[in-house]
Amino acid sequence: LKLNNELTRFAHEKQIFRIDHYLGKETVQNILMFRFSNAIFEQLWNRTSVDHVQITVSEKVGVGGRGGYYEESGAMRDMVQNHLLQVLSLIAMEPPVSLEAEAVRDEKVKLLKSIRPVRDVSKQVVRGQYFAGMLDGKLRNGYRQEEKVKSDSNVETYVSMKLFIDNWRWSGVPFFLRTGKSMPLSASEVRIQFRPTPNVLFAAKCGLKLDPNAITLRLQPNEGIYLRFNGKIPGTSLQVRPVRMNFSYDTEFGAYTPEAYERLLLEAIAGDATLFIRRDEVETAWSIVDPIRAGWNNKPLTNREFYSAGTWGPVAAEDLLAATNHVWRDPQPAQ
């Protein structure tokens, strides 16, 4: 708020282009096109059909030489406040009245303002920190062994959280967000998991193999969109296996995709603010994460909040989803 006030002393809001490079990624930009130009999906994009949504941004790299910066920021400031909340707003926002910059940004702000405040941090948010472990056959340092990191640091290198959006479209649908360093692979994806079919027809014979349908938007690497559904295995018995239809940007278009910053800098030069973050959007995002950070209040990490480098996060993150009978769906290496 103070920084915004200072900026607007010298420049009008329309002259300020706040960059979040995630908004320059091709698949992130395609979210609105995918949602609002395909009737078969838009009709399913609501509480009636969707069971829950998972947004994962995992990083294989550790903190490395950025220890000094991370000691001040942590994963909540570094990743959640900007990247994850931006992706969430595009996935869940209402259709804008036009594709003009202000119309799109209005809907993103409305969505962020609809997120229910986190009242009980211990039940809705998990933090974590990686310790030394094996990754790709090599021993990876723990966070506390990284350069410029305190030996007793409680800074989070992992965050997962459960959010609810209190509007007509998403009432009651949990959104699970997570991000972390030193994880098995680097991937960014959104999984829209639909409600299961009634447990009266195939479940007796298929059991756990009858997987809920899902749409996965892979933001990086190997950008694409996957539709997961159940198919019968050929043969005389009734055996089911989840299969997927795969759309790959590279396979379909094969064209050069500009780097995120290339696209954003070009848009800024052209004066198009659609892919940039407005003042009220930034302030609303901070109002979501600041109370969470205050709730941690420098409390020491517990054993259930540490995770080994090369794994998908702490045990506490599994507990977060298990409380509502959900499980994390980990990104898979690109096929």
PDB file of C-alpha atoms in Angstrom, residues 36-233:
ATOM      1  CA  PHE A  36     -14.945 -19.070 -22.594  1.00  0.00           C
ATOM      2  CA  SER A  37     -14.741 -20.194 -26.236  1.00  0.00           C
ATOM      3  CA  ASN A  38     -15.615 -23.865 -25.616  1.00  0.00           C
ATOM      4  CA  ALA A  39     -19.211 -24.397 -24.545  1.00  0.00           C
ATOM      5  CA  ILE A  40     -18.664 -28.040 -23.568  1.00  0.00           C
ATOM      6  CA  PHE A  41     -16.225 -26.992 -20.845  1.00  0.00           C
ATOM      7  CA  GLU A  42     -17.728 -23.704 -19.700  1.00  0.00           C
ATOM      8  CA  GLN A  43     -20.981 -25.448 -18.772  1.00  0.00           C
ATOM      9  CA  LEU A  44     -19.035 -27.751 -16.432  1.00  0.00           C
ATOM     10  CA  TRP A  45     -16.937 -24.988 -14.851  1.00  0.00           C
ATOM     11  CA  ASN A  46     -18.924 -24.569 -11.614  1.00  0.00           C
ATOM     12  CA  ARG A  47     -19.838 -26.076  -8.248  1.00  0.00           C
ATOM     13  CA  THR A  48     -22.398 -28.455  -9.785  1.00  0.00           C
ATOM     14  CA  SER A  49     -19.778 -30.425 -11.734  1.00  0.00           C
ATOM     15  CA  VAL A  50     -16.435 -29.655 -10.076  1.00  0.00           C
ATOM     16  CA  ASP A  51     -15.403 -31.513  -6.924  1.00  0.00           C
ATOM     17  CA  HIS A  52     -12.220 -29.541  -6.280  1.00  0.00           C
ATOM     18  CA  VAL A  53      -9.325 -27.769  -8.009  1.00  0.00           C
ATOM     19  CA  GLN A  54      -5.591 -28.298  -7.488  1.00  0.00           C
ATOM     20  CA  ILE A  55      -2.941 -25.789  -8.543  1.00  0.00           C
ATOM     21  CA  THR A  56       0.652 -27.011  -8.291  1.00  0.00           C
ATOM     22  CA  VAL A  57       3.807 -25.025  -8.994  1.00  0.00           C
ATOM     23  CA  SER A  58       6.751 -27.266  -8.109  1.00  0.00           C
ATOM     24  CA  GLU A  59      10.423 -26.421  -8.558  1.00  0.00           C
ATOM     25  CA  LYS A  60      13.173 -28.993  -8.779  1.00  0.00           C
ATOM     26  CA  VAL A  61      15.851 -26.450  -7.915  1.00  0.00           C
ATOM     27  CA  GLY A  62      16.602 -25.548  -4.337  1.00  0.00           C
ATOM     28  CA  VAL A  63      17.122 -22.043  -3.033  1.00  0.00           C
ATOM     29  CA  GLY A  64      20.824 -22.202  -3.902  1.00  0.00           C
ATOM     30  CA  GLY A  65      22.487 -18.784  -4.047  1.00  0.00           C
ATOM     31  CA  ARG A  66      19.215 -16.969  -3.313  1.00  0.00           C
ATOM     32  CA  GLY A  67      19.353 -17.802   0.390  1.00  0.00           C
ATOM     33  CA  GLY A  68      19.670 -14.170   1.449  1.00  0.00           C
ATOM     34  CA  TYR A  69      16.586 -13.213  -0.543  1.00  0.00           C
ATOM     35  CA  TYR A  70      14.589 -16.230   0.605  1.00  0.00           C
ATOM     36  CA  GLU A  71      15.311 -15.515   4.248  1.00  0.00           C
ATOM     37  CA  GLU A  72      13.372 -12.278   3.750  1.00  0.00           C
ATOM     38  CA  SER A  73      10.608 -13.534   1.485  1.00  0.00           C
ATOM     39  CA  GLY A  74       9.852 -17.232   1.892  1.00  0.00           C
ATOM     40  CA  ALA A  75       7.625 -19.185  -0.482  1.00  0.00           C
ATOM     41  CA  MET A  76       4.468 -17.315   0.530  1.00  0.00           C
ATOM     42  CA  ARG A  77       5.775 -13.973  -0.712  1.00  0.00           C
ATOM     43  CA  ASP A  78       7.891 -15.407  -3.509  1.00  0.00           C
ATOM     44  CA  MET A  79       5.259 -17.623  -5.157  1.00  0.00           C
ATOM     45  CA  VAL A  80       1.787 -17.609  -3.594  1.00  0.00           C
ATOM     46  CA  GLN A  81       1.033 -13.895  -3.401  1.00  0.00           C
ATOM     47  CA  ASN A  82       1.694 -13.440  -7.105  1.00  0.00           C
ATOM     48  CA  HIS A  83       1.977 -16.519  -9.325  1.00  0.00           C
ATOM     49  CA  LEU A  84      -0.484 -18.899  -7.680  1.00  0.00           C
ATOM     50  CA  LEU A  85      -3.157 -16.297  -6.935  1.00  0.00           C
ATOM     51  CA  GLN A  86      -2.896 -14.964 -10.490  1.00  0.00           C
ATOM     52  CA  VAL A  87      -3.454 -18.423 -11.941  1.00  0.00           C
ATOM     53  CA  LEU A  88      -6.325 -18.988  -9.503  1.00  0.00           C
ATOM     54  CA  SER A  89      -7.999 -15.747 -10.555  1.00  0.00           C
ATOM     55  CA  LEU A  90      -7.893 -16.703 -14.251  1.00  0.00           C
ATOM     56  CA  ILE A  91      -9.137 -20.237 -13.592  1.00  0.00           C
ATOM     57  CA  ALA A  92     -12.074 -19.126 -11.436  1.00  0.00           C
ATOM     58  CA  MET A  93     -13.073 -15.616 -12.617  1.00  0.00           C
ATOM     59  CA  GLU A  94     -16.365 -14.817 -14.317  1.00  0.00           C
ATOM     60  CA  PRO A  95     -16.395 -14.008 -18.055  1.00  0.00           C
ATOM     61  CA  PRO A  96     -15.461 -10.359 -18.648  1.00  0.00           C
ATOM     62  CA  VAL A  97     -17.795  -8.112 -20.630  1.00  0.00           C
ATOM     63  CA  SER A  98     -15.018  -7.692 -23.218  1.00  0.00           C
ATOM     64  CA  LEU A  99     -11.342  -8.484 -23.725  1.00  0.00           C
ATOM     65  CA  GLU A 100     -10.342  -4.916 -22.925  1.00  0.00           C
ATOM     66  CA  ALA A 101      -7.705  -4.655 -20.205  1.00  0.00           C
ATOM     67  CA  GLU A 102      -9.920  -3.079 -17.549  1.00  0.00           C
ATOM     68  CA  ALA A 103     -12.772  -5.554 -18.118  1.00  0.00           C
ATOM     69  CA  VAL A 104     -10.454  -8.538 -17.609  1.00  0.00           C
ATOM     70  CA  ARG A 105      -8.767  -6.976 -14.591  1.00  0.00           C
ATOM     71  CA  ASP A 106     -12.123  -6.061 -13.035  1.00  0.00           C
ATOM     72  CA  GLU A 107     -13.142  -9.719 -13.003  1.00  0.00           C
ATOM     73  CA  LYS A 108      -9.821 -10.845 -11.545  1.00  0.00           C
ATOM     74  CA  VAL A 109     -10.185  -8.387  -8.682  1.00  0.00           C
ATOM     75  CA  LYS A 110     -13.775  -9.514  -8.058  1.00  0.00           C
ATOM     76  CA  LEU A 111     -12.568 -13.087  -7.818  1.00  0.00           C
ATOM     77  CA  LEU A 112      -9.761 -12.295  -5.391  1.00  0.00           C
ATOM     78  CA  LYS A 113     -12.161 -10.319  -3.223  1.00  0.00           C
ATOM     79  CA  SER A 114     -14.474 -13.351  -3.147  1.00  0.00           C
ATOM     80  CA  ILE A 115     -11.844 -15.577  -1.526  1.00  0.00           C
ATOM     81  CA  ARG A 116     -12.919 -16.366   2.006  1.00  0.00           C
ATOM     82  CA  PRO A 117     -10.446 -14.961   4.565  1.00  0.00           C
ATOM     83  CA  VAL A 118      -8.336 -17.625   6.254  1.00  0.00           C
ATOM     84  CA  ARG A 119      -9.529 -17.598   9.868  1.00  0.00           C
ATOM     85  CA  ASP A 120      -7.708 -20.669  11.164  1.00  0.00           C
ATOM     86  CA  VAL A 121      -4.252 -20.839   9.621  1.00  0.00           C
ATOM     87  CA  SER A 122      -3.426 -24.188  11.252  1.00  0.00           C
ATOM     88  CA  LYS A 123      -6.372 -25.896   9.503  1.00  0.00           C
ATOM     89  CA  GLN A 124      -6.107 -24.270   6.081  1.00  0.00           C
ATOM     90  CA  VAL A 125      -2.431 -23.606   5.437  1.00  0.00           C
ATOM     91  CA  VAL A 126       0.684 -25.762   5.651  1.00  0.00           C
ATOM     92  CA  ARG A 127       4.239 -24.507   5.455  1.00  0.00           C
ATOM     93  CA  GLY A 128       7.294 -26.675   4.986  1.00  0.00           C
ATOM     94  CA  GLN A 129      11.066 -26.595   4.656  1.00  0.00           C
ATOM     95  CA  TYR A 130      13.269 -29.102   2.851  1.00  0.00           C
ATOM     96  CA  PHE A 131      16.141 -30.912   4.510  1.00  0.00           C
ATOM     97  CA  ALA A 132      18.994 -32.810   2.851  1.00  0.00           C
ATOM     98  CA  GLY A 133      17.865 -35.648   0.612  1.00  0.00           C
ATOM     99  CA  MET A 134      18.523 -37.512  -2.624  1.00  0.00           C
ATOM    100  CA  LEU A 135      17.424 -35.962  -5.901  1.00  0.00           C
ATOM    101  CA  ASP A 136      18.432 -37.525  -9.238  1.00  0.00           C
ATOM    102  CA  GLY A 137      20.867 -39.775  -7.417  1.00  0.00           C
ATOM    103  CA  LYS A 138      22.711 -36.881  -5.801  1.00  0.00           C
ATOM    104  CA  LEU A 139      22.576 -35.598  -2.239  1.00  0.00           C
ATOM    105  CA  ARG A 140      20.864 -32.204  -2.186  1.00  0.00           C
ATOM    106  CA  ASN A 141      21.604 -29.744   0.624  1.00  0.00           C
ATOM    107  CA  GLY A 142      18.894 -28.903   3.113  1.00  0.00           C
ATOM    108  CA  TYR A 143      17.625 -25.320   3.193  1.00  0.00           C
ATOM    109  CA  ARG A 144      19.504 -24.586   6.411  1.00  0.00           C
ATOM    110  CA  GLN A 145      22.750 -25.606   4.695  1.00  0.00           C
ATOM    111  CA  GLU A 146      22.240 -23.179   1.814  1.00  0.00           C
ATOM    112  CA  GLU A 147      24.388 -20.066   1.463  1.00  0.00           C
ATOM    113  CA  LYS A 148      23.285 -17.055   3.569  1.00  0.00           C
ATOM    114  CA  VAL A 149      20.622 -19.064   5.429  1.00  0.00           C
ATOM    115  CA  LYS A 150      20.435 -19.145   9.227  1.00  0.00           C
ATOM    116  CA  SER A 151      21.174 -22.523  10.786  1.00  0.00           C
ATOM    117  CA  ASP A 152      17.900 -22.373  12.745  1.00  0.00           C
ATOM    118  CA  SER A 153      15.789 -20.682  10.060  1.00  0.00           C
ATOM    119  CA  ASN A 154      12.014 -21.247  10.097  1.00  0.00           C
ATOM    120  CA  VAL A 155      11.479 -19.729   6.647  1.00  0.00           C
ATOM    121  CA  GLU A 156       9.102 -21.772   4.479  1.00  0.00           C
ATOM    122  CA  THR A 157      10.315 -23.259   1.187  1.00  0.00           C
ATOM    123  CA  TYR A 158       6.932 -24.952   0.712  1.00  0.00           C
ATOM    124  CA  VAL A 159       3.350 -23.763   1.102  1.00  0.00           C
ATOM    125  CA  SER A 160       0.059 -25.567   0.555  1.00  0.00           C
ATOM    126  CA  MET A 161      -3.337 -24.137   1.335  1.00  0.00           C
ATOM    127  CA  LYS A 162      -7.059 -24.742   1.065  1.00  0.00           C
ATOM    128  CA  LEU A 163      -9.124 -21.782  -0.090  1.00  0.00           C
ATOM    129  CA  PHE A 164     -12.834 -21.264  -0.672  1.00  0.00           C
ATOM    130  CA  ILE A 165     -14.418 -18.775  -3.052  1.00  0.00           C
ATOM    131  CA  ASP A 166     -17.655 -17.354  -1.717  1.00  0.00           C
ATOM    132  CA  ASN A 167     -19.570 -16.626  -4.894  1.00  0.00           C
ATOM    133  CA  TRP A 168     -22.407 -18.274  -6.782  1.00  0.00           C
ATOM    134  CA  ARG A 169     -20.220 -20.293  -9.174  1.00  0.00           C
ATOM    135  CA  TRP A 170     -17.791 -21.805  -6.674  1.00  0.00           C
ATOM    136  CA  SER A 171     -19.608 -21.964  -3.328  1.00  0.00           C
ATOM    137  CA  GLY A 172     -18.391 -24.992  -1.366  1.00  0.00           C
ATOM    138  CA  VAL A 173     -15.671 -26.041  -3.853  1.00  0.00           C
ATOM    139  CA  PRO A 174     -12.206 -26.268  -2.238  1.00  0.00           C
ATOM    140  CA  PHE A 175      -9.206 -24.896  -4.126  1.00  0.00           C
ATOM    141  CA  PHE A 176      -5.935 -26.544  -3.108  1.00  0.00           C
ATOM    142  CA  LEU A 177      -2.765 -24.588  -3.907  1.00  0.00           C
ATOM    143  CA  ARG A 178       0.829 -25.701  -3.357  1.00  0.00           C
ATOM    144  CA  THR A 179       4.340 -24.673  -4.292  1.00  0.00           C
ATOM    145  CA  GLY A 180       7.757 -25.801  -3.140  1.00  0.00           C
ATOM    146  CA  LYS A 181      11.490 -25.980  -3.770  1.00  0.00           C
ATOM    147  CA  SER A 182      13.643 -29.140  -4.169  1.00  0.00           C
ATOM    148  CA  MET A 183      10.728 -31.239  -5.383  1.00  0.00           C
ATOM    149  CA  PRO A 184      10.971 -34.258  -7.738  1.00  0.00           C
ATOM    150  CA  LEU A 185      10.398 -32.214 -10.898  1.00  0.00           C
ATOM    151  CA  SER A 186       9.646 -28.701 -12.092  1.00  0.00           C
ATOM    152  CA  ALA A 187       6.059 -28.345 -13.265  1.00  0.00           C
ATOM    153  CA  SER A 188       3.174 -25.920 -13.157  1.00  0.00           C
ATOM    154  CA  GLU A 189      -0.309 -27.257 -13.702  1.00  0.00           C
ATOM    155  CA  VAL A 190      -3.964 -26.831 -12.816  1.00  0.00           C
ATOM    156  CA  ARG A 191      -6.161 -29.882 -12.281  1.00  0.00           C
ATOM    157  CA  ILE A 192      -9.942 -29.468 -12.417  1.00  0.00           C
ATOM    158  CA  GLN A 193     -11.325 -32.638 -10.839  1.00  0.00           C
ATOM    159  CA  PHE A 194     -14.984 -33.372 -11.445  1.00  0.00           C
ATOM    160  CA  ARG A 195     -17.448 -34.995  -9.112  1.00  0.00           C
ATOM    161  CA  PRO A 196     -17.500 -38.809  -9.272  1.00  0.00           C
ATOM    162  CA  THR A 197     -20.399 -40.676 -10.823  1.00  0.00           C
ATOM    163  CA  PRO A 198     -22.985 -42.242  -8.472  1.00  0.00           C
ATOM    164  CA  ASN A 199     -21.607 -45.276  -6.688  1.00  0.00           C
ATOM    165  CA  VAL A 200     -24.298 -47.635  -7.985  1.00  0.00           C
ATOM    166  CA  LEU A 201     -23.307 -48.993 -11.387  1.00  0.00           C
ATOM    167  CA  PHE A 202     -19.607 -49.741 -11.986  1.00  0.00           C
ATOM    168  CA  ALA A 203     -18.058 -49.197  -8.557  1.00  0.00           C
ATOM    169  CA  ALA A 204     -18.794 -52.718  -7.269  1.00  0.00           C
ATOM    170  CA  LYS A 205     -16.658 -54.278 -10.019  1.00  0.00           C
ATOM    171  CA  CYS A 206     -14.192 -51.457 -10.700  1.00  0.00           C
ATOM    172  CA  GLY A 207     -13.532 -50.098  -7.208  1.00  0.00           C
ATOM    173  CA  LEU A 208     -10.715 -47.569  -6.988  1.00  0.00           C
ATOM    174  CA  LYS A 209      -9.941 -48.001 -10.682  1.00  0.00           C
ATOM    175  CA  LEU A 210     -13.020 -45.910 -11.472  1.00  0.00           C
ATOM    176  CA  ASP A 211     -11.177 -42.592 -11.376  1.00  0.00           C
ATOM    177  CA  PRO A 212     -12.965 -39.217 -11.344  1.00  0.00           C
ATOM    178  CA  ASN A 213     -12.759 -37.305 -14.613  1.00  0.00           C
ATOM    179  CA  ALA A 214     -10.329 -34.400 -14.705  1.00  0.00           C
ATOM    180  CA  ILE A 215      -8.982 -31.675 -16.956  1.00  0.00           C
ATOM    181  CA  THR A 216      -5.328 -30.734 -16.450  1.00  0.00           C
ATOM    182  CA  LEU A 217      -3.861 -27.546 -17.857  1.00  0.00           C
ATOM    183  CA  ARG A 218      -0.078 -27.928 -17.996  1.00  0.00           C
ATOM    184  CA  LEU A 219       1.461 -24.459 -17.867  1.00  0.00           C
ATOM    185  CA  GLN A 220       5.093 -25.611 -17.994  1.00  0.00           C
ATOM    186  CA  PRO A 221       7.047 -27.446 -19.228  1.00  0.00           C
ATOM    187  CA  ASN A 222       5.609 -29.063 -22.387  1.00  0.00           C
ATOM    188  CA  GLU A 223       2.516 -26.892 -22.343  1.00  0.00           C
ATOM    189  CA  GLY A 224      -0.733 -28.668 -23.025  1.00  0.00           C
ATOM    190  CA  ILE A 225      -4.197 -29.690 -21.872  1.00  0.00           C
ATOM    191  CA  TYR A 226      -5.201 -33.224 -20.864  1.00  0.00           C
ATOM    192  CA  LEU A 227      -8.687 -34.668 -20.456  1.00  0.00           C
ATOM    193  CA  ARG A 228      -8.766 -37.726 -18.187  1.00  0.00           C
ATOM    194  CA  PHE A 229     -11.662 -40.166 -18.363  1.00  0.00           C
ATOM    195  CA  ASN A 230     -12.377 -43.869 -17.839  1.00  0.00           C
ATOM    196  CA  GLY A 231     -12.187 -46.426 -20.625  1.00  0.00           C
ATOM    197  CA  LYS A 232     -12.924 -50.149 -20.762  1.00  0.00           C
ATOM    198  CA  ILE A 233      -9.921 -52.408 -21.276  1.00  0.00           C
TER     199      ILE A 233
END
